[in-house]
Coordinates of C-alpha atoms in Angstrom, one line a residue:
Chain S
M1 CA -4.0 -37.9 -1.8
S2 CA -0.5 -36.3 -1.7
V3 CA 0.6 -33.3 -3.7
T4 CA 3.5 -33.1 -6.1
L5 CA 5.4 -30.3 -7.8
Q6 CA 3.6 -31.3 -11.0
D7 CA 0.3 -30.5 -9.3
V8 CA 1.6 -27.1 -8.3
Q9 CA 2.8 -26.4 -11.8
T10 CA -0.5 -27.5 -13.3
A11 CA -2.3 -25.3 -10.8
L12 CA -0.3 -22.3 -11.9
E13 CA -1.4 -22.9 -15.5
R14 CA -5.0 -23.2 -14.5
I15 CA -5.3 -20.1 -12.4
K16 CA -3.5 -17.8 -14.9
G17 CA -5.9 -15.1 -15.9
Y18 CA -7.9 -15.5 -12.8
V19 CA -5.4 -14.2 -10.2
H20 CA -2.5 -11.8 -10.3
L21 CA 1.1 -12.6 -10.7
T22 CA 2.0 -10.5 -7.6
P23 CA 5.2 -8.6 -7.4
L24 CA 8.2 -9.6 -5.4
E25 CA 9.2 -6.3 -3.9
Q26 CA 12.1 -4.8 -2.2
H27 CA 11.9 -1.9 0.3
Q28 CA 15.4 -0.7 1.0
S29 CA 14.7 0.9 4.3
L30 CA 13.2 -2.4 5.6
S31 CA 16.2 -4.3 4.5
D32 CA 18.4 -1.7 6.2
V33 CA 16.5 -2.1 9.5
S34 CA 16.6 -5.9 9.3
G35 CA 20.2 -6.5 8.3
A36 CA 19.0 -8.9 5.6
K37 CA 18.1 -8.5 2.0
L38 CA 14.3 -8.7 2.1
W39 CA 12.0 -9.7 -0.8
F40 CA 8.3 -9.3 -0.2
K41 CA 5.9 -11.5 -2.1
S42 CA 3.0 -9.1 -2.1
E43 CA -0.1 -11.2 -1.9
N44 CA -1.8 -8.3 -0.2
K45 CA -2.1 -7.1 -3.8
Q46 CA -3.6 -10.3 -4.9
K47 CA -7.2 -10.6 -6.0
C48 CA -9.4 -10.4 -2.9
G49 CA -6.3 -9.0 -1.1
A50 CA -5.0 -12.4 -0.1
F51 CA -3.2 -15.5 -1.4
K52 CA -6.4 -17.4 -0.8
A53 CA -7.6 -16.4 -4.3
R54 CA -5.0 -18.9 -5.7
G55 CA -6.4 -22.0 -4.0
A56 CA -10.0 -21.1 -4.4
H57 CA -9.7 -20.5 -8.1
H58 CA -7.7 -23.7 -8.6
A59 CA -10.3 -25.7 -6.7
L60 CA -13.1 -24.5 -8.8
A61 CA -11.1 -24.9 -12.0
N62 CA -10.9 -28.6 -11.1
L63 CA -14.7 -29.1 -10.6
T64 CA -16.9 -30.6 -13.3
Q65 CA -19.7 -28.6 -14.9
E66 CA -22.1 -30.8 -13.0
Q67 CA -20.4 -30.0 -9.7
L68 CA -20.2 -26.3 -10.4
A69 CA -24.0 -26.3 -11.1
R70 CA -24.6 -27.4 -7.6
G71 CA -22.9 -24.5 -6.0
V72 CA -19.9 -24.5 -3.6
A73 CA -19.7 -24.1 0.1
T74 CA -17.0 -23.6 2.8
H75 CA -16.4 -22.3 6.2
S76 CA -13.9 -19.5 6.7
S77 CA -13.0 -16.8 9.1
G78 CA -12.4 -14.5 6.2
N79 CA -10.1 -14.6 3.3
H80 CA -10.9 -18.0 2.0
G81 CA -14.6 -17.1 2.1
A82 CA -14.1 -14.0 0.1
A83 CA -11.8 -15.8 -2.3
L84 CA -14.3 -18.6 -2.8
A85 CA -17.1 -16.0 -3.4
L86 CA -15.1 -14.3 -6.1
A87 CA -14.1 -17.6 -7.7
A88 CA -17.7 -18.8 -7.7
R89 CA -18.7 -15.6 -9.5
R90 CA -16.0 -16.1 -12.1
F91 CA -17.0 -19.7 -12.6
G92 CA -20.7 -18.8 -12.8
T93 CA -21.9 -20.6 -9.6
Q94 CA -23.2 -19.8 -6.2
A95 CA -21.0 -19.8 -3.0
F96 CA -22.3 -20.5 0.5
V97 CA -19.8 -19.4 3.2
V98 CA -20.1 -20.3 6.9
M99 CA -18.4 -17.5 8.9
P100 CA -17.9 -17.3 12.7
S101 CA -19.6 -14.3 14.3
N102 CA -16.2 -12.8 15.2
A103 CA -14.9 -12.7 11.6
P104 CA -13.5 -9.3 10.7
M105 CA -16.2 -7.1 9.2
P106 CA -14.3 -6.2 6.0
K107 CA -13.8 -9.8 5.1
R108 CA -17.5 -10.5 5.8
Q109 CA -18.4 -7.5 3.7
A110 CA -16.2 -8.6 0.8
T111 CA -17.7 -12.1 0.8
L112 CA -21.1 -10.6 0.6
A113 CA -20.0 -8.1 -2.0
Y114 CA -18.8 -10.9 -4.3
G115 CA -22.3 -12.3 -4.2
A116 CA -21.9 -15.2 -1.7
T117 CA -24.6 -16.3 0.8
V118 CA -23.0 -15.9 4.3
I119 CA -24.2 -18.2 7.1
E120 CA -23.2 -17.0 10.5
C121 CA -22.2 -19.4 13.3
E122 CA -20.6 -19.4 16.8
P123 CA -16.8 -19.0 16.7
T124 CA -15.8 -22.6 17.3
L125 CA -14.6 -25.2 14.9
A126 CA -17.4 -27.5 15.9
A127 CA -20.1 -24.9 15.2
R128 CA -18.4 -24.2 11.8
E129 CA -18.4 -27.8 10.8
T130 CA -22.0 -28.3 11.9
A131 CA -23.3 -25.3 10.1
L132 CA -21.4 -26.3 7.0
L133 CA -22.8 -29.8 7.1
E134 CA -26.3 -28.4 7.3
C135 CA -25.7 -26.1 4.4
V136 CA -24.3 -28.8 2.2
E137 CA -27.2 -31.2 3.0
R138 CA -29.7 -28.4 2.3
T139 CA -28.2 -27.0 -0.9
G140 CA -26.3 -29.9 -2.4
A141 CA -23.3 -27.6 -2.8
V142 CA -19.8 -29.0 -3.1
F143 CA -17.6 -28.5 -0.1
V144 CA -14.4 -26.6 -1.0
P145 CA -12.1 -26.9 2.1
P146 CA -10.3 -23.8 3.3
Y147 CA -6.8 -25.4 3.5
D148 CA -6.5 -29.2 4.0
H149 CA -7.1 -30.3 0.4
P150 CA -4.7 -31.1 -2.5
D151 CA -6.3 -28.6 -4.8
I152 CA -5.9 -25.8 -2.2
I153 CA -2.3 -26.8 -1.3
A154 CA -1.3 -26.9 -5.0
G155 CA -3.0 -23.6 -5.6
Q156 CA -1.3 -21.8 -2.7
G157 CA 2.0 -23.3 -3.7
T158 CA 1.9 -21.5 -7.0
L159 CA 3.2 -18.4 -5.3
A160 CA 6.5 -20.2 -4.6
L161 CA 7.0 -20.9 -8.3
E162 CA 6.6 -17.2 -9.0
M163 CA 9.0 -16.3 -6.2
L164 CA 11.7 -18.6 -7.6
E165 CA 11.3 -17.1 -11.0
Q166 CA 11.3 -13.6 -9.7
N167 CA 14.5 -14.0 -7.7
S168 CA 16.7 -17.1 -8.2
N169 CA 19.0 -16.1 -5.3
L170 CA 16.8 -16.6 -2.3
D171 CA 18.4 -18.3 0.7
V172 CA 15.2 -18.7 2.8
I173 CA 11.5 -18.2 2.5
L174 CA 9.2 -17.3 5.4
V175 CA 5.6 -18.4 5.2
P176 CA 2.7 -17.7 7.7
V177 CA 1.1 -20.9 9.0
G178 CA -2.5 -21.2 10.2
G179 CA -4.2 -24.2 8.6
G180 CA -1.0 -24.9 6.8
G181 CA -2.1 -25.1 3.2
M182 CA 0.2 -22.4 2.0
L183 CA 3.2 -23.6 4.0
A184 CA 2.6 -27.2 2.7
G185 CA 2.4 -26.1 -0.9
V186 CA 5.3 -23.7 -0.8
S187 CA 7.5 -26.2 1.1
L188 CA 6.9 -29.1 -1.4
A189 CA 7.4 -26.9 -4.4
V190 CA 10.6 -25.3 -3.1
K191 CA 12.1 -28.6 -2.0
A192 CA 11.4 -30.2 -5.4
L193 CA 13.0 -27.4 -7.3
R194 CA 15.6 -25.9 -5.0
P195 CA 16.2 -28.1 -1.9
E196 CA 19.0 -25.8 -0.6
I197 CA 16.5 -23.0 0.0
K198 CA 15.2 -23.1 3.6
V199 CA 11.5 -22.8 4.1
I200 CA 10.4 -21.7 7.5
G201 CA 6.8 -21.5 8.8
V202 CA 5.9 -18.6 11.1
E203 CA 2.9 -18.6 13.4
P204 CA 1.7 -16.6 16.4
F205 CA 3.0 -17.6 19.8
G206 CA -0.6 -17.8 21.0
A207 CA -1.5 -20.3 18.2
D208 CA 1.5 -22.5 18.0
D209 CA -0.1 -25.8 17.2
A210 CA 1.9 -26.1 14.0
K211 CA 5.2 -25.6 15.8
R212 CA 4.3 -28.1 18.5
S213 CA 3.1 -30.6 15.9
F214 CA 6.3 -30.1 13.9
L215 CA 8.6 -30.5 16.9
T216 CA 6.9 -33.5 18.5
G217 CA 5.8 -35.3 15.4
Q218 CA 2.4 -35.6 17.0
H219 CA -0.4 -33.7 15.3
V220 CA -1.8 -31.2 17.8
L221 CA -5.6 -31.2 17.2
Q222 CA -6.9 -29.2 20.1
H223 CA -5.7 -25.7 20.9
H224 CA -7.1 -22.5 22.2
P225 CA -5.7 -19.8 19.9
D226 CA -5.1 -16.4 21.5
T227 CA -3.7 -14.0 18.9
I228 CA -4.7 -10.9 17.0
A229 CA -3.7 -12.7 13.8
D230 CA -7.3 -13.8 12.9
G231 CA -6.2 -15.7 9.8
L232 CA -3.8 -17.9 11.8
R233 CA -6.1 -19.2 14.5
T234 CA -7.1 -22.3 12.5
T235 CA -5.9 -25.7 13.4
L236 CA -3.2 -27.3 11.3
G237 CA -4.7 -29.7 8.7
A238 CA -3.7 -33.3 8.6
L239 CA -2.6 -33.5 5.0
N240 CA -0.8 -30.3 5.5
F241 CA 1.0 -31.6 8.6
A242 CA 2.2 -34.6 6.7
L243 CA 3.7 -32.4 3.9
I244 CA 5.1 -29.9 6.4
R245 CA 6.8 -32.7 8.4
D246 CA 8.4 -33.9 5.2
Y247 CA 9.4 -30.6 3.5
T248 CA 9.5 -27.7 5.9
D249 CA 12.8 -26.8 7.5
D250 CA 11.6 -25.1 10.7
I251 CA 8.6 -23.4 12.3
V252 CA 9.1 -20.3 14.5
T253 CA 6.7 -18.2 16.5
V254 CA 6.3 -14.4 17.0
T255 CA 4.3 -12.6 19.7
D256 CA 1.4 -10.3 19.0
A257 CA 3.5 -7.3 20.1
Q258 CA 6.1 -8.3 17.5
I259 CA 3.4 -8.6 14.9
I260 CA 2.1 -5.2 15.7
A261 CA 5.5 -3.6 15.6
A262 CA 6.2 -5.3 12.2
M263 CA 2.8 -4.2 10.8
K264 CA 3.5 -0.6 11.7
L265 CA 7.0 -0.6 10.3
Y266 CA 5.9 -2.3 7.1
M267 CA 3.0 0.1 6.6
T268 CA 5.1 3.1 7.3
R269 CA 7.9 2.1 5.0
A270 CA 6.2 0.2 2.2
K271 CA 3.1 2.4 2.2
A272 CA 1.0 -0.7 1.8
L273 CA -1.7 -2.4 4.0
V274 CA -1.0 -5.7 5.6
E275 CA -3.2 -7.7 8.0
P276 CA -1.7 -9.2 11.2
S277 CA -1.5 -12.7 9.8
G278 CA 0.3 -11.3 6.7
I279 CA 3.3 -9.8 8.5
V280 CA 4.5 -12.6 10.7
G281 CA 7.4 -13.3 8.3
L282 CA 8.9 -9.8 8.8
A283 CA 8.2 -10.1 12.5
A284 CA 10.3 -13.3 12.6
V285 CA 13.2 -11.6 10.9
L286 CA 13.1 -8.7 13.2
A287 CA 12.8 -11.0 16.2
D288 CA 16.0 -12.9 15.3
P289 CA 18.1 -10.7 13.1
D290 CA 21.3 -12.8 13.6
R291 CA 19.7 -15.8 12.0
F292 CA 19.0 -13.9 8.7
A293 CA 21.8 -11.4 8.6
G294 CA 23.1 -10.9 5.1
Q295 CA 20.8 -13.4 3.6
Q296 CA 18.3 -13.0 0.7
V297 CA 15.1 -13.6 2.6
G298 CA 11.7 -14.1 0.8
I299 CA 8.8 -13.0 3.0
V300 CA 5.2 -13.9 2.0
I301 CA 3.0 -11.0 2.8
S302 CA -0.1 -13.2 2.7
G303 CA -2.9 -10.6 2.9
G304 CA -3.9 -7.0 3.3
N305 CA -7.5 -7.1 4.5
V306 CA -7.4 -5.0 7.6
D307 CA -10.3 -3.5 9.5
L308 CA -9.6 0.2 9.1
E309 CA -12.2 1.0 11.8
H310 CA -10.4 -1.1 14.4
P311 CA -6.6 -0.9 14.0
V312 CA -5.3 -3.8 16.1
W313 CA -2.8 -1.5 17.9
L314 CA -5.4 1.0 19.1
Chain O
M1 CA 11.4 34.1 -12.7
S2 CA 8.9 32.1 -14.7
V3 CA 9.1 28.4 -15.4
T4 CA 9.1 26.6 -18.8
L5 CA 8.6 23.1 -20.1
Q6 CA 12.4 23.1 -20.7
D7 CA 13.0 23.7 -17.0
V8 CA 10.7 20.7 -16.1
Q9 CA 12.5 18.5 -18.6
T10 CA 15.9 19.5 -17.3
A11 CA 14.6 18.9 -13.7
L12 CA 13.6 15.4 -14.7
E13 CA 17.2 14.7 -15.9
R14 CA 18.7 16.1 -12.7
I15 CA 16.6 14.1 -10.3
K16 CA 17.0 10.8 -12.0
G17 CA 18.7 8.4 -9.7
Y18 CA 17.7 10.4 -6.6
V19 CA 13.9 9.8 -6.8
H20 CA 11.7 7.0 -8.0
L21 CA 9.9 6.9 -11.3
T22 CA 6.6 6.1 -9.6
P23 CA 4.1 3.7 -11.2
L24 CA 0.9 4.9 -12.9
E25 CA -1.5 2.3 -11.5
Q26 CA -4.9 1.1 -12.3
H27 CA -7.3 -0.5 -9.7
Q28 CA -10.2 -2.0 -11.6
S29 CA -12.6 -1.9 -8.7
L30 CA -12.0 1.8 -8.1
S31 CA -12.6 2.5 -11.8
D32 CA -15.8 0.4 -11.6
V33 CA -17.0 2.5 -8.6
S34 CA -16.2 5.8 -10.3
G35 CA -17.5 5.1 -13.8
A36 CA -14.3 6.5 -15.2
K37 CA -11.0 4.9 -16.1
L38 CA -8.7 5.9 -13.3
W39 CA -4.9 6.0 -13.4
F40 CA -3.2 6.6 -10.1
K41 CA 0.2 8.3 -10.1
S42 CA 1.5 6.8 -6.9
E43 CA 3.7 9.4 -5.3
N44 CA 2.8 7.7 -2.0
K45 CA 5.5 5.2 -3.2
Q46 CA 8.0 8.0 -3.9
K47 CA 11.1 8.5 -1.7
C48 CA 10.0 10.0 1.6
G49 CA 6.5 8.9 0.7
A50 CA 5.5 12.0 -1.1
F51 CA 6.1 14.0 -4.4
K52 CA 8.0 16.6 -2.4
A53 CA 11.1 14.5 -2.9
R54 CA 11.2 15.7 -6.5
G55 CA 11.3 19.5 -5.8
A56 CA 13.7 19.2 -2.9
H57 CA 16.2 17.1 -4.8
H58 CA 16.0 19.4 -7.8
A59 CA 16.5 22.5 -5.7
L60 CA 19.6 21.0 -4.1
A61 CA 20.9 19.7 -7.5
N62 CA 20.9 23.4 -8.6
L63 CA 22.9 24.7 -5.7
T64 CA 26.6 25.4 -6.0
Q65 CA 29.2 23.6 -3.9
E66 CA 29.7 26.8 -1.9
Q67 CA 25.9 27.0 -1.2
L68 CA 25.7 23.4 -0.3
A69 CA 28.5 23.8 2.2
R70 CA 26.4 26.4 4.1
G71 CA 23.5 24.0 4.7
V72 CA 19.9 24.4 3.7
A73 CA 16.9 25.6 5.6
T74 CA 13.1 25.6 5.1
H75 CA 9.8 25.7 6.9
S76 CA 7.4 22.9 6.4
S77 CA 4.4 21.2 8.0
G78 CA 5.8 17.9 7.0
N79 CA 6.6 16.3 3.6
H80 CA 8.8 19.1 2.3
G81 CA 10.8 19.1 5.5
A82 CA 11.4 15.3 5.3
A83 CA 12.2 15.6 1.6
L84 CA 14.7 18.4 2.2
A85 CA 16.3 16.4 5.0
L86 CA 16.7 13.4 2.7
A87 CA 18.0 15.5 -0.2
A88 CA 20.5 17.2 2.1
R89 CA 21.8 13.9 3.3
R90 CA 22.2 12.7 -0.4
F91 CA 24.0 16.0 -1.3
G92 CA 26.2 15.8 1.8
T93 CA 24.9 18.9 3.6
Q94 CA 22.9 19.8 6.7
A95 CA 19.2 20.6 6.7
F96 CA 17.4 22.9 9.2
V97 CA 13.6 22.5 9.2
V98 CA 11.2 24.8 11.0
M99 CA 8.1 22.8 11.8
P100 CA 4.9 24.0 13.4
S101 CA 4.0 22.3 16.7
N102 CA 1.0 20.7 15.1
A103 CA 2.9 18.9 12.3
P104 CA 2.0 15.2 12.1
M105 CA 4.3 13.2 14.3
P106 CA 5.4 10.7 11.6
K107 CA 6.5 13.6 9.3
R108 CA 8.5 15.1 12.1
Q109 CA 10.0 11.8 13.0
A110 CA 11.0 11.2 9.3
T111 CA 12.6 14.6 9.1
L112 CA 14.7 13.8 12.2
A113 CA 15.5 10.3 11.0
Y114 CA 17.0 11.7 7.8
G115 CA 19.3 13.7 10.0
A116 CA 17.8 17.2 9.9
T117 CA 17.7 19.7 12.8
V118 CA 14.1 20.4 13.5
I119 CA 13.2 23.8 15.0
E120 CA 9.7 23.9 16.4
C121 CA 7.4 27.0 16.2
E122 CA 3.8 28.1 16.7
P123 CA 1.5 26.9 13.9
T124 CA 1.1 30.2 12.1
L125 CA 2.7 31.4 8.9
A126 CA 4.1 34.4 10.7
A127 CA 5.8 32.2 13.4
R128 CA 7.2 29.9 10.7
E129 CA 8.7 32.8 8.7
T130 CA 10.2 34.4 11.8
A131 CA 11.8 31.2 13.0
L132 CA 13.1 30.5 9.5
L133 CA 14.7 34.0 9.3
E134 CA 16.4 33.5 12.7
C135 CA 17.7 30.2 11.6
V136 CA 19.1 31.5 8.3
E137 CA 20.8 34.4 10.0
R138 CA 22.3 32.2 12.7
T139 CA 23.5 29.4 10.5
G140 CA 24.0 31.0 7.1
A141 CA 22.0 28.2 5.5
V142 CA 20.4 28.6 2.1
F143 CA 16.6 28.9 2.2
V144 CA 14.9 26.3 0.0
P145 CA 11.2 27.4 -0.2
P146 CA 8.6 24.7 0.2
Y147 CA 6.6 25.5 -2.9
D148 CA 6.8 29.0 -4.4
H149 CA 10.1 28.8 -6.3
P150 CA 11.0 27.9 -9.9
D151 CA 13.2 25.0 -8.9
I152 CA 10.5 23.5 -6.8
I153 CA 7.8 24.0 -9.4
A154 CA 9.9 22.4 -12.1
G155 CA 10.8 19.6 -9.8
Q156 CA 7.2 18.7 -8.9
G157 CA 6.2 19.1 -12.6
T158 CA 8.4 16.2 -13.5
L159 CA 5.6 13.8 -12.4
A160 CA 3.5 15.1 -15.3
L161 CA 6.1 14.2 -17.8
E162 CA 6.2 10.7 -16.5
M163 CA 2.4 10.4 -16.5
L164 CA 2.2 11.5 -20.2
E165 CA 4.8 8.8 -21.0
Q166 CA 3.0 6.2 -19.0
N167 CA -0.4 6.7 -20.6
S168 CA -0.7 8.8 -23.7
N169 CA -4.5 8.7 -23.6
L170 CA -5.3 10.7 -20.5
D171 CA -8.3 13.1 -20.8
V172 CA -7.8 14.9 -17.5
I173 CA -5.3 15.1 -14.6
L174 CA -6.4 15.9 -11.1
V175 CA -3.8 17.5 -8.8
P176 CA -4.0 18.4 -5.1
V177 CA -3.4 22.1 -4.5
G178 CA -2.0 23.6 -1.2
G179 CA 0.9 26.0 -1.9
G180 CA 0.4 25.2 -5.6
G181 CA 3.9 24.2 -6.6
M182 CA 2.8 20.8 -7.9
L183 CA -0.3 22.2 -9.7
A184 CA 1.7 25.0 -11.3
G185 CA 4.4 22.6 -12.5
V186 CA 2.0 20.0 -13.8
S187 CA -0.2 22.5 -15.5
L188 CA 2.5 24.3 -17.4
A189 CA 4.1 21.0 -18.5
V190 CA 0.9 19.4 -19.6
K191 CA -0.3 22.5 -21.5
A192 CA 3.1 22.8 -23.3
L193 CA 3.0 19.2 -24.5
R194 CA -0.7 18.2 -24.6
P195 CA -2.9 21.3 -24.4
E196 CA -6.1 19.3 -24.9
I197 CA -5.7 17.4 -21.6
K198 CA -7.5 19.2 -18.8
V199 CA -5.6 19.9 -15.6
I200 CA -7.8 20.4 -12.6
G201 CA -6.7 21.4 -9.1
V202 CA -8.4 19.9 -6.1
E203 CA -8.4 21.5 -2.7
P204 CA -10.3 21.0 0.6
F205 CA -13.5 23.0 1.0
G206 CA -12.1 24.4 4.3
A207 CA -8.9 25.7 2.6
D208 CA -10.2 27.0 -0.7
D209 CA -7.9 30.0 -1.2
A210 CA -6.6 28.6 -4.5
K211 CA -10.1 28.2 -5.9
R212 CA -11.2 31.7 -4.8
S213 CA -8.0 33.2 -6.2
F214 CA -8.5 31.3 -9.5
L215 CA -12.1 32.4 -9.8
T216 CA -11.7 36.0 -8.9
G217 CA -8.3 36.6 -10.4
Q218 CA -7.3 38.2 -7.0
H219 CA -4.6 36.4 -5.0
V220 CA -6.2 35.5 -1.7
L221 CA -3.4 35.9 0.9
Q222 CA -5.2 35.5 4.1
H223 CA -7.3 32.5 5.0
H224 CA -8.0 30.3 8.0
P225 CA -7.7 26.7 6.8
D226 CA -10.0 24.2 8.5
T227 CA -9.4 20.8 7.1
I228 CA -7.9 17.4 8.0
A229 CA -5.7 17.6 4.9
D230 CA -2.6 18.9 6.7
G231 CA -0.6 19.2 3.6
L232 CA -3.1 21.5 1.9
R233 CA -3.5 24.1 4.6
T234 CA -0.7 26.3 3.1
T235 CA -1.5 29.5 1.3
L236 CA -1.2 29.6 -2.5
G237 CA 2.2 31.0 -3.6
A238 CA 2.4 34.1 -5.8
L239 CA 4.5 32.6 -8.5
N240 CA 2.3 29.5 -8.5
F241 CA -0.8 31.6 -8.7
A242 CA 0.4 33.3 -11.8
L243 CA 1.2 29.9 -13.5
I244 CA -2.1 28.3 -12.3
R245 CA -4.1 31.3 -13.7
D246 CA -2.4 30.8 -17.1
Y247 CA -2.3 27.0 -17.4
T248 CA -4.8 25.3 -15.1
D249 CA -8.3 24.6 -16.4
D250 CA -10.3 24.5 -13.2
I251 CA -10.1 24.2 -9.4
V252 CA -12.7 22.2 -7.5
T253 CA -13.1 21.5 -3.8
V254 CA -14.0 18.5 -1.7
T255 CA -15.2 18.3 1.9
D256 CA -13.3 16.5 4.7
A257 CA -16.1 13.9 4.8
Q258 CA -15.5 13.2 1.1
I259 CA -11.8 13.0 1.7
I260 CA -12.3 10.4 4.5
A261 CA -14.6 8.3 2.3
A262 CA -12.2 8.4 -0.6
M263 CA -9.2 7.5 1.7
K264 CA -11.0 4.4 3.1
L265 CA -12.1 3.3 -0.3
Y266 CA -8.7 3.7 -1.8
M267 CA -6.9 2.0 1.1
T268 CA -9.4 -0.9 1.1
R269 CA -9.2 -1.5 -2.7
A270 CA -5.6 -0.5 -3.6
K271 CA -4.2 -1.9 -0.3
A272 CA -1.9 1.2 -0.1
L273 CA -1.6 4.0 2.3
V274 CA -2.6 7.6 1.4
E275 CA -2.7 10.7 3.5
P276 CA -5.7 13.0 3.5
S277 CA -4.0 15.5 1.2
G278 CA -3.1 12.8 -1.2
I279 CA -6.6 11.5 -2.0
V280 CA -8.5 14.7 -2.9
G281 CA -8.3 13.8 -6.6
L282 CA -10.3 10.6 -6.1
A283 CA -12.6 12.4 -3.8
A284 CA -13.3 14.9 -6.6
V285 CA -14.2 12.2 -9.1
L286 CA -16.5 10.4 -6.6
A287 CA -18.1 13.8 -5.8
D288 CA -19.0 14.6 -9.4
P289 CA -19.0 11.3 -11.3
D290 CA -21.0 12.7 -14.3
R291 CA -18.2 15.1 -15.1
F292 CA -15.6 12.3 -15.5
A293 CA -17.8 9.4 -16.7
G294 CA -16.1 7.3 -19.3
Q295 CA -12.9 9.4 -19.3
Q296 CA -9.3 8.4 -18.7
V297 CA -8.6 10.3 -15.5
G298 CA -5.1 10.7 -14.1
I299 CA -5.1 11.1 -10.3
V300 CA -2.0 12.3 -8.5
I301 CA -1.8 10.4 -5.2
S302 CA 0.6 12.9 -3.7
G303 CA 1.7 11.2 -0.5
G304 CA 1.2 8.3 1.9
N305 CA 2.6 9.6 5.2
V306 CA -0.3 8.9 7.6
D307 CA -0.2 8.9 11.3
L308 CA -1.1 5.3 12.1
E309 CA -1.7 6.1 15.8
H310 CA -4.3 8.7 14.9
P311 CA -6.4 7.7 11.8
V312 CA -8.3 10.8 10.8
W313 CA -11.6 8.9 10.7
L314 CA -11.5 7.7 14.3

């Protein structure tokens, strides 16, 4: 059940043509402010506006024709649902997406626009799992997990392979962590290829289950997330925890106020949209500049699907 | 006093290294919505976040050392002021910028951040000109006009040379028009090189002095602009009017509601910031899709300096 570098490399081959090779961008004025040399992996410019397109397309590429014919189902607060909906359309099948009632409207709309059936539920993990189980039993669709699955981990890890190709001089890579699929995939890929590069997970102070799990070695399963970063409220997955424990160097937290300040700064200087979950890496650098001073820092901008009608800072 | 293709070509040489060669980008989902093949000239990713960096750097590149030593001055509601401030810093001189009290805060802040002295005035053309005159008399600074000057026109026109290089198959180019410097420069350059390509100016319905001047042949000097597009409230310049009359194919208008709808659509799909003045080209295509159906349409996204604290649609 574990995941290897080979899996990530194979995933990259399989998703080519389905997802974008996103740019690794510099913004001089942001580097100037931070005191580090920043390289932004712009997954906000990925298909669906988030890195989730990688894992979803990879998972479907690995299904058999018989499985695809049954449809696919998942639960998601947003980006994985939209990504699965798009991937399902590309692979000629139907997606069923269980979404909590508090999912951001644009992510819900995108999921619908890609042709998925959205099933609304209460915003608890229990309600999501119950609704998903009902859906799978009723439709026969194949469950495609949002983060705690080898195909998803290998898919998200592909962005690390691109980053190492795009800049061979990175000292550290900062990765948002919610369910942990991306951090697990990036960590294992980087450590296999370039063990001297530090991989640091970043999560909101109000949803620090990954940090507590990482520090204590005990998987924190229950927590009550309180953060504007809607994509990072999910609980760390078990498979992901095992990989993160083995391959990640550190996990740090940032406050919602730091997230908002980093969002505004990035949007103003980079002229690009970023969602709260997507900017935690920059927030971490600005919160602890001494730690990163003078280094070549890769920051994964994981998504850009913001609700324009409800800016989080207003 | 007129401007030629040669001037624009020379300007492009002079500003190289000072400003970005901005990308000409496609966004498939926006093309799909419009029914045309859209190519976005992303001047929102230009230095200072707007095309104004081109004209300002070109103007200063043409000053003598003696002139530069005296400092430079202008009046501006925003982007030209910030651009002149940046150019002044690059050329080692001091900028004085007269800004109306209703200038958007981020543009004012950028102008200050680049080291300019900002002189606030009432938001009327008369007050701006009076304050500028006082400033020039007091400081001896050289006036660098915001739009109605050959160096500015040639500087802004450089983006057209890039567009024609980046895609040799454009059928039409849509250009925002406020003071008219960019439309004049683009029109003369395109008509000299590729006369079969249509150049269309786009302005807000509530600030349609350029359209009325163009249609009647009489330069409309007085108007009372009422539009959210703060960069397009300025009155058409006389030199610009003469060039636009000779080289521009048409001028169309869009309403503020159409501007807002186009802004939201572009930001959601392109994941990039755009200011109201910068999106009028896309608004024009969406307002009259039959006119552009199936064509290769170049759209100048002129700037991305939005006020995040005050989204125009809220």
